[in-house]
Amino acid sequence: MTNPIQSYTFALAGNPNAGKTTLFNHLTGARQHVGNYPGITVDRKEGYLNDNGRKITIVDLPGTYSLTAYSAEELVARDFLVNEKPEVVINIVDASNLERNLYLTTQFLELGVPLVIALNMVDVAKTRGITVQAEKLEEILGVPVVPIVARSGLGTRALLDAACRIAAEGNAWQPLDISYGDDLDATILRLVEVITTSRFLTARYPARFTAIKYLENDEQILDRGRDESPAIAAELEADVARVSQHLQKTLNVFPEAIIADHRYGYLKAVLRDGVITHAFDVDRLYTSDKIDKVVTNRLLGPLIMIGILLGLYQFTFSWSEIPVVWMESFFGWLGATVENLLAEGPLRSLLVSGIIDGVGGVLGFVPLILFMFFGIAVLEDSGYLARVAYMMDRVFRSFGLHGSSVMPFIVSGGIAGGCAVPGVMATRTLRSPKERMATLLTVPFMNCGAKLPVLALLIGAFFADHRALMMFLFTMLAWLVALCAAKFLRLTVLRGESTPFVMELPPYRFPTLRGLLIHTWERTWQYIKKAGTVILAISILLWAMMTYPGLPDAEQQNYTEQRQQVMAAYPETMDEQGGVEAKHQVDAVDERAALLAAIDREESAAALRHSAAGRIGLALESLSRLAGFDWRTNIALIGGFAAKEVIVSTLGTAYSMGDVDAEESASLSKRLQRSDDWNRVVAVAALVFIMFYAPCFVTVACIAKESSWRWAAFSMTFNTIFAFGLAVLVYQVGTILGLG
Amino acid sequence: MVKKWFGQGCGFGRKNHNGRCGLKACSGVPLSAKRTCGRTKVCSITGDRKHCARLAAMGLYPGNEIELVSAPDGENCLVRVHGGTISIDRDTLDHIVVTD
Ligand SMILES: Nc1nc2c(ncn2[C@@H]2O[C@H](COP(=O)(O)OP(=O)(O)OP(=O)(O)O)[C@@H](O)[C@H]2O)c(=O)[nH]1
Ligand SMILES: [Mg+2]
């Protein structure tokens, strides 16, 4: 006899920041984003695992504080539970903060879902002197309670076993009854009777659960009820309205406050029974709160924040300097090798100028990106970013944004080196549509990882002595512009009230090296992957645009003739004679080589001018000169519409092909320093333009997906016009002041 | 703008800040006016009903004890409640009345 293959679905639910995704990753081997910040997961994620022949689907749900439909995350979580009816709900609770976390548990119990409690972070609880008697809690609540450390995987075996056992039992849902005081209990009984006799919504929710949600004024359930049976819904609503009014008159509260009070009261009673013991005084402030007193201090806080940013940039630039040079020389060597191995022709040009220069130019900055991401991972995992959100809320509010906008800004590169695509997605945590749109449209102004190479290049070339400071100033500029743009949007097209911002601050945690490395590597890998796919394709396209159409035959003939003339004037043969003769001949050979190289360069410059990209660049030059950009820069900026990464490599190609006076091959930064078309003012104008013009294609597509194509188009045109205006202003003022 | 959001009045407490709240009578001041850290008790919370309900789920409801980690003094502040630390913006602080 063979066993049929068992397959179960387990849902991971719990408060924000309780460690659901950490456990999910541990169980399924997935690499979903984990961070010490509440509300990282905004959508449900599925993963699979094979456990002793059982096929288990694990679903990671967004964190919630309750099961009432107050926000999108709560709806996602509750809808999954009642619609998909997973075999087991694994409720992850933070053992170091049990009371708050079990609040949600009471609602799972009321819903009656088959529950297993994963008592997470017992390591943190221990350092705080908190011991939780799991067996005792299990006995009182009547569901398995398994202590685990999701970070290290401790106890997850026992957790899976407990969940499988519950799943195998396959018991029907058994709701728990909690008393809500005489007034409400009587009402609930009345409502339950009506609900059970008419089988009202009972296919989805237990009767008592529906009754409580009616009292809590849960909009989704009220709507569902009206759809199912308007008459019964009206009857229930009338009853609830009567009770609500009575409560307001006598106690001046709505039912949900009383319900919350009783749930917390129920938990207090549960925990008092020797479930939890504190080694230290319960009232003492934890280390986290003590640190917060300093770090979020009104005066010290912002200073510390600035200090941390400057330190991060200093660290990134100084540590990445040497590896970046290594990468540069590696790609230089690779290009030279390919050039020597292959005969001249379109293939060699494609490989060297298109692929190696294009992709290599992006990959060359991997060390810089790596160090920046490492620093940001430290800030995120330690819990400091949540404090930044808290401090920035005041500032953001005055610009019409919201405390929840801070995280999308930082994800997009608020500290430098993020990506606007996940930033745009992260705006889902904003509840107010107008604040969300204002955030979504301004996050692309941040200095994402793709803009970092341009910043590093131009700052390195023109402000070599103050790199960290300049990086800091450009970051501040990005924020200033983004905030002003947001204010402008909120005063015009997105007018509306501001909404409250209440957030639970995660405790400070020591980041684990493993966690940091995973974070850093994940994001760096994204960058590398993009270089190998999107950037590769765009580089090839740009190469083609910069190569074709080629020079007409007549002109090519012209250059060939010039070359022949030089060769005729300096014959190649050398006599084996010493003395003055020989010296003279060596000079002649040098001169010949120099003349030939000059002709080559002139030809490639002419070819670039003749190519499709060159023509566009030249055509735009009359306009772009207002901001100080020459035609070669224009080519790079056009490439940047597709992806900002290609700006540096395109600039490199355009300057190596189009540079007529270059003595010998030199790095791009040297070339720009020497070029007549560049100086400090042009560099700043170019940076300003690059930072603020149209978002890259992928971001535009993402904006369209998250809002509409009209907003995406708006973002492209608005940003480009605005950025150009600003660049012109910088260039003109800078030139008048003679700063170049 | 902000007024509009809170204006609907969820009814947790009376507007004159001196009414009954929770299950006992108490008089108090808005949390935003507090100048000192330390323990205090919530008297009433006014504002949008949904927002009040969210606050209640996080442990901020009339009758409950809270601890101020930083003094609000007209700005946003940090509050410890039920073992967690919550940051509250200043508009919400205006609508939470606590014992003096
Ligand atoms: N010390 C310790 N830290 C943990 C443990 N489990 C998770 N963490 C940390 O807790 C933080 C939050 O973890 P997440 O897995 O992102 O939490 P989440 O529940 O998915 O959070 P949201 O998606 O925001 O709802 C991270 O910094 C984790 O490293 C644990 O067992 N011990
Ligand atoms: Mg998560």
CSV table of C-alpha atoms in Angstrom, one decimal, chain A residues 67 78 81-83 85 105-114 171-178 180 188-189 191-216 218 221 224-225 228 236 263:
chain,number,residue,atom,x,y,z
A,67,LEU,CA,-7.6,41.2,11.7
A,78,ARG,CA,-7.4,38.1,6.4
A,81,LEU,CA,-7.0,33.0,5.7
A,82,VAL,CA,-10.7,32.9,5.0
A,83,ASN,CA,-10.6,32.4,1.3
A,85,LYS,CA,-8.2,28.3,4.3
A,105,THR,CA,-3.3,35.8,18.4
A,106,THR,CA,-6.6,36.4,20.2
A,107,GLN,CA,-8.2,37.2,16.9
A,108,PHE,CA,-6.9,34.1,15.3
A,109,LEU,CA,-8.3,32.2,18.1
A,110,GLU,CA,-11.6,34.0,17.7
A,111,LEU,CA,-11.6,33.2,14.0
A,112,GLY,CA,-10.9,29.6,15.0
A,113,VAL,CA,-8.2,28.8,12.4
A,114,PRO,CA,-6.0,25.8,13.2
A,171,ASN,CA,-10.0,19.4,12.9
A,172,ALA,CA,-12.7,21.8,12.0
A,173,TRP,CA,-12.2,25.4,12.9
A,174,GLN,CA,-12.9,26.0,16.6
A,175,PRO,CA,-13.5,29.6,17.6
A,176,LEU,CA,-12.6,30.8,21.1
A,177,ASP,CA,-15.0,33.0,23.1
A,178,ILE,CA,-13.5,35.9,24.9
A,180,TYR,CA,-16.1,41.6,26.3
A,188,ILE,CA,-22.9,39.7,20.7
A,189,LEU,CA,-25.2,36.9,21.8
A,191,LEU,CA,-26.2,39.2,16.9
A,192,VAL,CA,-24.9,35.6,16.9
A,193,GLU,CA,-28.4,34.3,17.2
A,194,VAL,CA,-29.6,36.3,14.1
A,195,ILE,CA,-26.4,35.3,12.2
A,196,THR,CA,-26.7,31.6,13.0
A,197,THR,CA,-30.4,31.2,12.3
A,198,SER,CA,-30.1,32.9,8.9
A,199,ARG,CA,-26.6,31.4,8.1
A,200,PHE,CA,-25.5,34.9,7.4
A,201,LEU,CA,-21.9,34.9,6.0
A,202,THR,CA,-21.2,31.6,7.9
A,203,ALA,CA,-19.6,30.0,4.9
A,204,ARG,CA,-16.6,32.4,5.5
A,205,TYR,CA,-16.6,33.5,9.1
A,206,PRO,CA,-17.7,32.0,12.4
A,207,ALA,CA,-20.9,33.7,13.7
A,208,ARG,CA,-19.2,35.3,16.7
A,209,PHE,CA,-16.4,36.6,14.6
A,210,THR,CA,-18.8,38.3,12.3
A,211,ALA,CA,-20.7,39.8,15.3
A,212,ILE,CA,-17.5,41.2,16.7
A,213,LYS,CA,-16.5,42.7,13.4
A,214,TYR,CA,-19.9,44.4,13.1
A,215,LEU,CA,-19.2,46.0,16.5
A,216,GLU,CA,-15.7,47.0,15.3
A,218,ASP,CA,-15.2,46.6,9.8
A,221,ILE,CA,-17.5,42.7,6.4
A,224,ARG,CA,-20.1,41.7,2.3
A,225,GLY,CA,-23.1,41.5,4.7
A,228,GLU,CA,-25.4,38.8,1.0
A,236,LEU,CA,-27.5,43.8,12.6
A,263,ARG,CA,-8.5,41.6,24.7
